[in-house]
Short mmCIF file of C-alpha atoms and ligand atoms in Angstrom, two decimals:
data_model
loop_
_atom_site.label_atom_id
_atom_site.label_comp_id
_atom_site.label_asym_id
_atom_site.label_seq_id
_atom_site.Cartn_x
_atom_site.Cartn_y
_atom_site.Cartn_z
CA MET A 309 -15.37 5.00 2.22
CA SER A 310 -13.60 2.16 3.93
CA VAL A 311 -14.47 -1.23 5.40
CA ALA A 312 -15.85 0.48 8.52
CA GLY A 313 -19.55 -0.32 8.82
CA ARG A 314 -19.48 -2.58 5.76
CA ARG A 315 -20.42 -6.28 5.60
CA VAL A 316 -17.50 -8.42 4.53
CA VAL A 317 -17.69 -12.13 3.75
CA LEU A 318 -14.26 -13.59 4.48
CA GLY A 319 -13.81 -16.81 2.52
CA VAL A 320 -11.03 -19.14 3.61
CA SER A 321 -9.98 -22.08 1.48
CA GLY A 322 -7.76 -25.02 2.25
CA GLY A 323 -4.10 -24.05 2.23
CA ILE A 324 -1.49 -23.71 4.91
CA ALA A 325 -1.92 -19.91 4.77
CA ALA A 326 -5.47 -20.39 6.17
CA TYR A 327 -4.05 -19.67 9.63
CA LYS A 328 -3.17 -16.13 8.48
CA ALA A 329 -6.83 -15.48 7.66
CA VAL A 330 -7.52 -15.25 11.40
CA GLY A 331 -5.32 -12.14 11.44
CA VAL A 332 -7.22 -10.78 8.43
CA CYS A 333 -10.52 -11.41 10.23
CA ARG A 334 -9.37 -9.68 13.39
CA ARG A 335 -8.02 -6.65 11.52
CA LEU A 336 -11.22 -6.28 9.48
CA VAL A 337 -13.26 -6.37 12.69
CA ASP A 338 -10.87 -3.86 14.30
CA ALA A 339 -11.33 -1.61 11.27
CA GLY A 340 -15.08 -1.60 11.95
CA ALA A 341 -16.28 -4.20 9.41
CA HIS A 342 -18.98 -6.78 10.09
CA VAL A 343 -17.22 -10.01 9.15
CA ALA A 344 -18.96 -13.26 8.21
CA PRO A 345 -16.41 -16.07 7.78
CA VAL A 346 -16.98 -18.94 5.36
CA LEU A 347 -14.53 -21.83 5.44
CA THR A 348 -14.26 -24.61 2.89
CA PRO A 349 -14.17 -28.11 4.40
CA ASN A 350 -10.48 -28.30 3.48
CA ALA A 351 -9.76 -25.01 5.27
CA THR A 352 -10.97 -26.66 8.48
CA ARG A 353 -8.16 -29.20 8.13
CA PHE A 354 -5.76 -26.31 8.73
CA ILE A 355 -7.70 -24.14 11.18
CA GLY A 356 -10.86 -24.56 13.22
CA ALA A 357 -14.11 -22.78 12.41
CA ALA A 358 -14.43 -22.06 16.16
CA THR A 359 -11.38 -19.79 15.97
CA PHE A 360 -13.06 -17.65 13.31
CA SER A 361 -16.38 -17.65 15.18
CA ALA A 362 -14.54 -16.26 18.20
CA VAL A 363 -12.97 -13.31 16.38
CA ALA A 364 -15.58 -12.59 13.66
CA SER A 365 -18.92 -10.78 13.89
CA GLU A 366 -21.03 -13.91 13.35
CA PRO A 367 -20.42 -17.67 13.54
CA ALA A 368 -18.26 -19.18 10.81
CA LEU A 369 -20.08 -21.37 8.28
CA THR A 370 -18.54 -24.32 6.51
CA SER A 371 -21.35 -25.90 4.51
CA LEU A 372 -24.50 -25.16 2.55
CA TYR A 373 -26.55 -27.56 4.61
CA ASP A 374 -25.37 -27.71 8.23
CA SER A 375 -26.35 -24.29 9.58
CA GLY A 376 -30.11 -24.90 9.56
CA GLU A 377 -30.61 -21.87 7.31
CA PRO A 378 -32.39 -22.68 4.06
CA SER A 379 -30.13 -20.57 1.86
CA PRO A 380 -26.94 -19.30 3.55
CA HIS A 381 -25.15 -18.55 0.26
CA THR A 382 -27.82 -16.14 -1.00
CA ARG A 383 -28.13 -14.41 2.39
CA LEU A 384 -24.35 -13.96 2.55
CA GLY A 385 -23.93 -13.04 -1.11
CA GLN A 386 -26.82 -10.59 -1.30
CA SER A 387 -25.98 -8.77 1.95
CA ALA A 388 -22.21 -8.51 1.35
CA ASP A 389 -20.54 -5.19 0.53
CA LEU A 390 -17.30 -7.06 -0.20
CA VAL A 391 -16.12 -10.66 -0.43
CA VAL A 392 -12.48 -11.37 0.40
CA ILE A 393 -11.06 -14.84 -0.29
CA ALA A 394 -7.81 -15.38 1.62
CA PRO A 395 -6.19 -17.69 0.91
CA ALA A 396 -7.70 -18.58 -2.47
CA THR A 397 -6.49 -22.01 -3.56
CA ALA A 398 -6.14 -23.14 -7.18
CA ARG A 399 -9.26 -25.27 -6.72
CA VAL A 400 -11.45 -22.42 -5.48
CA ILE A 401 -10.14 -20.12 -8.23
CA SER A 402 -10.99 -22.79 -10.81
CA ALA A 403 -14.46 -23.42 -9.37
CA TYR A 404 -15.19 -19.68 -9.28
CA ALA A 405 -13.96 -19.17 -12.87
CA THR A 406 -16.09 -22.04 -14.18
CA GLY A 407 -19.15 -21.38 -12.01
CA ASN A 408 -18.96 -24.64 -10.09
CA SER A 409 -21.09 -23.90 -7.01
CA GLU A 410 -20.58 -27.19 -5.21
CA GLY A 411 -19.66 -25.74 -1.80
CA LEU A 412 -20.86 -22.78 0.30
CA LEU A 413 -17.89 -20.57 -0.52
CA VAL A 414 -18.16 -20.67 -4.32
CA ALA A 415 -21.98 -20.64 -4.13
CA THR A 416 -21.67 -17.39 -2.13
CA LEU A 417 -19.29 -15.98 -4.74
CA LEU A 418 -21.81 -16.75 -7.47
CA ALA A 419 -24.66 -15.29 -5.41
CA THR A 420 -23.08 -11.89 -4.87
CA ARG A 421 -22.92 -8.67 -6.86
CA ALA A 422 -20.48 -7.17 -4.36
CA PRO A 423 -16.85 -6.59 -5.36
CA VAL A 424 -14.59 -9.61 -4.78
CA LEU A 425 -10.95 -9.59 -3.70
CA LEU A 426 -9.10 -12.83 -4.33
CA CYS A 427 -5.82 -13.42 -2.50
CA PRO A 428 -4.27 -16.51 -4.11
CA ALA A 429 -1.68 -18.51 -2.17
CA MET A 430 -0.06 -21.72 -3.33
CA HIS A 431 3.26 -23.24 -4.32
CA THR A 432 5.17 -21.44 -7.08
CA GLU A 433 4.70 -24.23 -9.63
CA MET A 434 0.94 -24.12 -9.11
CA TRP A 435 0.81 -20.31 -9.09
CA GLU A 436 2.68 -20.15 -12.39
CA HIS A 437 0.69 -22.97 -14.02
CA PRO A 438 -1.21 -21.73 -17.10
CA ALA A 439 -4.42 -23.34 -15.81
CA VAL A 440 -4.33 -21.13 -12.71
CA GLN A 441 -3.20 -18.02 -14.59
CA ASP A 442 -5.87 -18.50 -17.28
CA ASN A 443 -8.58 -18.83 -14.64
CA LEU A 444 -7.36 -15.67 -12.94
CA GLU A 445 -7.35 -13.84 -16.26
CA VAL A 446 -10.98 -14.83 -16.81
CA LEU A 447 -11.86 -13.58 -13.33
CA ARG A 448 -9.93 -10.32 -13.75
CA ARG A 449 -11.81 -9.70 -17.00
CA ARG A 450 -15.03 -10.09 -15.05
CA GLY A 451 -13.88 -7.36 -12.65
CA VAL A 452 -12.62 -9.54 -9.81
CA HIS A 453 -9.75 -7.91 -7.90
CA VAL A 454 -6.68 -10.09 -7.45
CA LEU A 455 -3.99 -9.38 -4.86
CA ASP A 456 -0.92 -11.10 -6.25
CA PRO A 457 0.94 -13.34 -3.81
CA GLU A 458 4.36 -12.35 -2.54
CA VAL A 459 7.70 -14.01 -3.05
CA GLY A 460 8.85 -15.64 0.17
CA GLN A 461 8.99 -18.77 2.26
CA LEU A 462 6.35 -21.37 1.40
CA ALA A 463 5.19 -24.54 3.12
CA GLY A 464 7.87 -27.22 3.36
CA GLY A 465 10.72 -24.68 3.38
CA ASP A 466 10.57 -23.80 -0.33
CA VAL A 467 11.05 -20.18 -1.32
CA GLY A 468 9.29 -18.56 -4.28
CA ALA A 469 6.20 -16.71 -5.51
CA GLY A 470 2.92 -17.84 -3.96
CA ARG A 471 3.06 -16.66 -0.38
CA LEU A 472 -0.07 -15.02 1.02
CA PRO A 473 0.61 -11.33 1.78
CA GLU A 474 0.49 -10.32 5.44
CA PRO A 475 -2.96 -9.55 6.95
CA ALA A 476 -2.26 -5.78 7.00
CA ALA A 477 -1.64 -5.80 3.23
CA ILE A 478 -4.82 -7.82 2.60
CA VAL A 479 -6.91 -5.44 4.70
CA ALA A 480 -5.32 -2.46 2.89
CA ALA A 481 -6.26 -4.07 -0.45
CA ALA A 482 -9.80 -4.62 0.84
CA GLN A 483 -9.99 -0.95 1.87
CA ALA A 484 -8.73 -0.03 -1.59
CA VAL A 485 -11.45 -2.06 -3.34
CA LEU A 486 -14.08 -0.05 -1.46
CA ALA A 487 -12.28 3.25 -2.01
CA PRO A 488 -14.12 6.10 -3.72
CA GLN A 489 -12.96 6.89 -7.27
CA ASP A 490 -12.38 10.54 -6.40
CA LEU A 491 -8.93 10.74 -8.01
CA LYS A 492 -10.01 9.42 -11.41
CA GLY A 493 -8.18 11.24 -14.17
CA VAL A 494 -5.73 12.86 -11.71
CA ARG A 495 -2.02 12.28 -12.35
CA VAL A 496 -0.15 11.76 -9.10
CA LEU A 497 3.62 11.60 -8.69
CA VAL A 498 4.94 10.16 -5.41
CA SER A 499 8.51 9.75 -4.16
CA ALA A 500 9.37 7.17 -1.52
CA GLY A 501 12.28 5.78 0.48
CA GLY A 502 15.64 7.02 1.64
CA THR A 503 18.17 8.02 -1.01
CA ARG A 504 21.58 6.34 -1.11
CA GLU A 505 24.60 8.56 -1.73
CA LYS A 506 27.71 6.83 -2.95
CA ILE A 507 30.90 6.96 -0.86
CA ASP A 508 32.77 4.42 -2.98
CA ALA A 509 32.05 1.28 -5.03
CA VAL A 510 30.50 -0.56 -2.05
CA ARG A 511 29.53 2.04 0.55
CA VAL A 512 26.71 4.55 0.74
CA ILE A 513 25.31 7.17 3.08
CA SER A 514 21.62 6.57 3.62
CA ASN A 515 18.91 6.87 6.25
CA ARG A 516 16.38 4.58 7.93
CA SER A 517 13.39 5.44 5.76
CA SER A 518 11.58 2.24 4.70
CA GLY A 519 9.51 3.83 1.93
CA LYS A 520 6.34 2.35 3.47
CA GLN A 521 4.53 5.68 3.78
CA GLY A 522 5.23 6.74 0.19
CA HIS A 523 4.24 3.32 -1.14
CA ALA A 524 1.00 3.43 0.88
CA ILE A 525 0.18 6.83 -0.65
CA ALA A 526 0.91 5.56 -4.17
CA GLU A 527 -1.20 2.41 -3.67
CA ASP A 528 -4.12 4.29 -2.14
CA ALA A 529 -4.05 7.00 -4.82
CA ALA A 530 -4.12 4.31 -7.52
CA ALA A 531 -7.01 2.56 -5.73
CA ARG A 532 -8.92 5.87 -5.84
CA GLY A 533 -8.51 6.02 -9.60
CA ALA A 534 -5.39 8.20 -10.00
CA SER A 535 -2.75 7.37 -12.57
CA VAL A 536 0.30 7.07 -10.39
CA THR A 537 4.04 7.30 -10.96
CA LEU A 538 6.14 6.20 -8.00
CA VAL A 539 9.81 7.15 -7.81
CA THR A 540 11.22 4.85 -5.16
CA THR A 541 14.55 3.80 -3.68
CA THR A 542 13.11 0.56 -2.29
CA ASP A 543 12.55 -2.82 -3.94
CA ARG A 544 9.01 -3.10 -2.56
CA ALA A 545 6.52 -4.54 -5.06
CA VAL A 546 3.79 -2.26 -6.37
CA SER A 547 0.33 -3.05 -7.73
CA ARG A 548 -0.28 -3.41 -11.42
CA GLY A 549 -1.07 -0.07 -12.96
CA ILE A 550 1.43 1.96 -10.92
CA GLU A 551 4.41 3.18 -12.95
CA ARG A 552 7.43 2.41 -10.76
CA ILE A 553 10.76 4.16 -11.32
CA ALA A 554 13.67 2.79 -9.31
CA VAL A 555 16.31 5.28 -8.21
CA ALA A 556 19.13 5.36 -5.68
CA SER A 557 20.61 8.82 -5.15
CA ALA A 558 19.07 12.26 -4.62
CA ALA A 559 20.33 13.25 -8.08
CA ASP A 560 18.64 10.20 -9.70
CA MET A 561 15.45 11.01 -7.82
CA GLN A 562 15.57 14.63 -8.91
CA ALA A 563 15.99 13.64 -12.56
CA ALA A 564 13.07 11.19 -12.39
CA VAL A 565 10.83 13.67 -10.56
CA LEU A 566 11.65 16.52 -12.94
CA ALA A 567 10.90 14.31 -15.95
CA HIS A 568 7.34 13.84 -14.61
CA ARG A 569 6.83 17.23 -12.95
CA ASP A 570 4.92 19.02 -15.69
CA ALA A 571 2.58 16.11 -16.39
CA SER A 572 1.59 15.77 -12.72
CA ASP A 573 -1.47 17.33 -11.11
CA VAL A 574 -0.35 16.31 -7.63
CA ILE A 575 3.21 15.70 -6.39
CA VAL A 576 3.84 14.10 -3.00
CA MET A 577 7.46 14.09 -1.85
CA ALA A 578 7.40 11.40 0.82
CA ALA A 579 11.01 10.38 0.20
CA ALA A 580 13.71 10.99 2.77
CA VAL A 581 16.12 12.75 0.46
CA ALA A 582 19.72 13.11 1.65
CA ASP A 583 20.68 16.72 2.33
CA PHE A 584 24.39 15.98 1.81
CA ARG A 585 26.40 13.62 -0.38
CA PRO A 586 30.10 12.81 -0.67
CA ALA A 587 31.62 15.49 -2.91
CA ALA A 588 34.03 13.08 -4.63
CA PRO A 589 32.86 9.45 -4.40
CA ALA A 590 35.66 6.96 -5.09
CA GLU A 591 35.31 4.80 -8.22
CA GLY A 592 36.72 1.70 -6.54
CA LYS A 593 36.59 0.50 -2.93
CA ILE A 594 38.41 2.68 -0.41
CA LYS A 595 41.02 0.42 1.26
CA LYS A 596 41.60 0.64 4.97
CA ASP A 597 45.39 0.50 4.59
CA ALA A 598 45.23 4.11 3.41
CA GLY A 599 43.97 5.16 6.87
CA VAL A 600 40.66 6.63 7.98
CA PRO A 601 39.23 8.49 4.97
CA GLN A 602 38.14 12.11 5.26
CA ILE A 603 34.82 12.21 3.44
CA VAL A 604 33.96 15.71 2.34
CA LEU A 605 30.24 16.32 1.86
CA GLU A 606 28.44 18.73 -0.42
CA PRO A 607 24.76 19.73 -0.37
CA THR A 608 22.27 17.96 -2.64
CA GLU A 609 19.61 19.85 -4.52
CA ASP A 610 16.41 20.41 -2.53
CA ILE A 611 14.03 18.72 -4.98
CA LEU A 612 10.90 19.95 -3.27
CA ARG A 613 12.05 23.56 -3.11
CA GLY A 614 12.74 23.41 -6.87
CA LEU A 615 9.25 22.00 -7.45
CA GLY A 616 7.77 24.81 -5.37
CA GLU A 617 9.62 27.45 -7.38
CA ALA A 618 8.41 26.00 -10.69
CA LYS A 619 4.89 25.11 -9.52
CA ARG A 620 2.31 25.68 -12.21
CA PRO A 621 -1.11 27.10 -11.34
CA GLY A 622 -3.43 24.43 -10.01
CA GLN A 623 -0.64 21.92 -9.30
CA ILE A 624 -0.81 20.54 -5.74
CA LEU A 625 2.48 20.09 -3.95
CA VAL A 626 2.73 18.01 -0.77
CA GLY A 627 5.84 17.68 1.37
CA PHE A 628 6.80 15.84 4.52
CA ALA A 629 8.58 17.27 7.51
CA ALA A 630 10.50 14.87 9.69
CA GLU A 631 11.08 16.77 12.92
CA THR A 632 12.20 16.06 16.43
CA ASP A 633 11.52 19.52 17.98
CA ASP A 634 8.87 22.26 17.49
CA VAL A 635 7.18 19.96 14.98
CA ALA A 636 4.23 22.10 13.87
CA SER A 637 6.05 25.43 13.63
CA ASN A 638 9.08 23.93 11.83
CA ALA A 639 6.74 22.16 9.41
CA LEU A 640 4.75 25.32 8.68
CA GLY A 641 8.06 27.13 8.01
CA LYS A 642 9.00 24.41 5.50
CA LEU A 643 5.62 24.67 3.81
CA GLN A 644 6.07 28.42 3.36
CA ARG A 645 9.74 28.27 2.28
CA LYS A 646 9.06 25.53 -0.27
CA ASN A 647 5.75 26.99 -1.57
CA LEU A 648 3.72 23.88 -0.68
CA ASP A 649 -0.04 23.39 -0.42
CA LEU A 650 0.15 20.76 2.28
CA ILE A 651 2.80 19.37 4.59
CA VAL A 652 2.70 16.20 6.66
CA ALA A 653 4.52 16.84 9.90
CA ASN A 654 5.80 13.91 11.87
CA ASP A 655 7.59 13.82 15.16
CA VAL A 656 10.13 11.15 14.26
CA GLY A 657 11.38 11.10 17.85
CA ALA A 658 8.04 9.73 19.17
CA PRO A 659 7.60 5.94 19.70
CA GLY A 660 6.07 4.03 16.74
CA VAL A 661 6.27 7.06 14.46
CA GLY A 662 7.86 7.48 11.07
CA PHE A 663 11.00 5.75 9.91
CA ASP A 664 10.91 1.98 9.72
CA HIS A 665 7.56 1.59 11.50
CA ASP A 666 4.24 0.34 10.14
CA THR A 667 2.53 3.15 12.00
CA ASN A 668 2.72 6.91 11.88
CA ALA A 669 1.29 9.84 13.84
CA VAL A 670 1.16 13.08 11.90
CA THR A 671 -0.34 16.52 11.67
CA LEU A 672 -1.56 17.69 8.27
CA ILE A 673 -0.79 21.37 7.84
CA GLY A 674 -2.13 23.56 5.06
CA THR A 675 -1.26 27.13 4.09
CA GLY A 676 -3.67 28.36 6.78
CA GLY A 677 -2.17 26.19 9.55
CA PRO A 678 -2.93 22.74 11.03
CA ILE A 679 -5.87 20.92 9.38
CA LEU A 680 -5.93 17.54 11.09
CA ASP A 681 -4.10 15.61 13.81
CA ILE A 682 -3.87 11.90 13.04
CA PRO A 683 -2.96 9.89 16.13
CA LEU A 684 -0.85 6.71 15.84
CA SER A 685 -2.41 4.92 12.84
CA SER A 686 -1.40 2.61 10.02
CA LYS A 687 0.47 4.25 7.16
CA HIS A 688 -2.52 3.47 4.93
CA ASP A 689 -4.79 5.42 7.30
CA VAL A 690 -2.39 8.35 7.08
CA ALA A 691 -2.33 7.98 3.28
CA ARG A 692 -6.13 8.03 3.15
CA ALA A 693 -6.37 11.19 5.26
CA LEU A 694 -3.69 12.88 3.18
CA LEU A 695 -5.47 11.97 -0.06
CA ASP A 696 -8.79 13.24 1.38
CA ALA A 697 -7.04 16.59 1.96
CA VAL A 698 -5.63 16.50 -1.59
CA VAL A 699 -9.10 15.83 -3.03
CA ALA A 700 -10.43 18.86 -1.08
CA LEU A 701 -7.58 21.03 -2.45
CA LEU A 702 -8.25 19.83 -6.02
CA LYS A 703 -11.93 20.76 -5.60
CA ASP A 704 -10.93 24.26 -4.45
CA VAL A 705 -8.55 24.65 -7.41
CA ARG A 706 -11.18 23.48 -9.89
CA SER A 707 -13.91 25.67 -8.46
CA THR A 708 -11.74 28.81 -8.70
CA SER A 709 -10.29 28.12 -12.17
N1 CTP B 1387 13.36 17.14 0.35
C1 CTP B 1387 13.72 17.23 -0.98
N2 CTP B 1387 15.05 17.34 -1.32
C2 CTP B 1387 15.99 17.36 -0.37
C3 CTP B 1387 15.62 17.27 1.00
C4 CTP B 1387 14.27 17.15 1.32
O1 CTP B 1387 12.87 17.20 -1.87
N3 CTP B 1387 17.26 17.46 -0.73
C5 CTP B 1387 11.92 17.04 0.68
C6 CTP B 1387 11.50 15.77 1.38
O2 CTP B 1387 11.07 14.78 0.47
C7 CTP B 1387 10.36 16.25 2.28
C8 CTP B 1387 10.69 17.70 2.56
O3 CTP B 1387 11.65 18.08 1.57
O4 CTP B 1387 9.12 16.22 1.59
C9 CTP B 1387 11.25 18.02 3.90
O5 CTP B 1387 12.30 17.16 4.20
P1 CTP B 1387 13.04 17.29 5.61
O6 CTP B 1387 14.20 16.37 5.62
O7 CTP B 1387 12.04 17.18 6.74
O8 CTP B 1387 13.49 18.79 5.63
P2 CTP B 1387 14.69 19.56 5.01
O9 CTP B 1387 14.14 20.53 4.03
O10 CTP B 1387 15.75 18.63 4.52
O11 CTP B 1387 15.20 20.39 6.28
P3 CTP B 1387 15.93 19.90 7.63
O12 CTP B 1387 16.71 18.67 7.27
O13 CTP B 1387 16.77 21.06 8.00
O14 CTP B 1387 14.84 19.64 8.63
#
């Protein structure tokens, strides 16, 4: 289940990040949601209601009394499948926590039984203030979903925690709130990012993997109820509840993966693991006066192949195949050689695909051959399709055991 075909109330409160909510609105509509925007009067100081009316599925409302409808908050609240508040200011969070229904937005929040996703955005001092944190704690205890703000540039040039995440991340979080809980009780291990192999004290051999695909899989698996361990080479933040293990080299990654192998029901190796590493990395920095160094490489362990050899019955093993030629046949060969259940083949030579992009185009291949072609889509869409295939495999395993 996703936001497609669902009714979403998009609440916008009065902070500078209100302009970003237009992007959220557009993306939700593009994803197939019916979006009803509700702006607080202060939000309209930053962005016009007419802008939201133009991109949303129905006109934006800003007040309990001006639309001519007798009870807009109960109509919106009762018909919503999801309410997203982005940005959520300290004032709206406080009003929601204490049940102060003065304006249309908080009245709608009180009049709904739909899940609510709050996306707070404010200056760091305000974000860290105990009054704000206590209110959020109260709301979390009541089952409200909170997407923590990011660290980054804030209004006025300050830098710190409190920045509203980008629209794509907010829409992904909204999709996650509506996700089915079909991975509840399943332990999922995911690897992500490109490994870094040491040349000397300051230099490494690496690759252009951003880790975005692996992180999207970890986030989406957690949203579907899995308990997730993510072994990652990146410093990307992860949601609460995901166990994050930071590694750098292929050897570090192998150690972390092996430590969790036996406890995992599903292992997804999305990392771009180096195939070669310097055989004798220098302790200090290699100086240029000594001339051009000859760096001798040695092979790394193939982590996935090792996992395939030691696979226990019922364990699901998923690999990736980054290819530039004969994509499907090379990927199927990898699946067979490494004893996998599923492989995600991507043509990394195609535009917008794979490394360093927000989008991916892949073919899911099972032991019987191609299962699904996913045209250029967001990495969360790819993650969702991959997890759907994993859920189907788990069902097969459970029905035959
Ligand atoms: N992989 C791994 N350990 C390695 C290399 C790759 O676990 N040392 C995993 C990757 O995480 C991925 C899969 O193997 O899931 C395939 O990676 P890829 O680089 O496409 O293939 P390779 O097996 O390295 O083969 P080649 O480089 O020849 O295409």
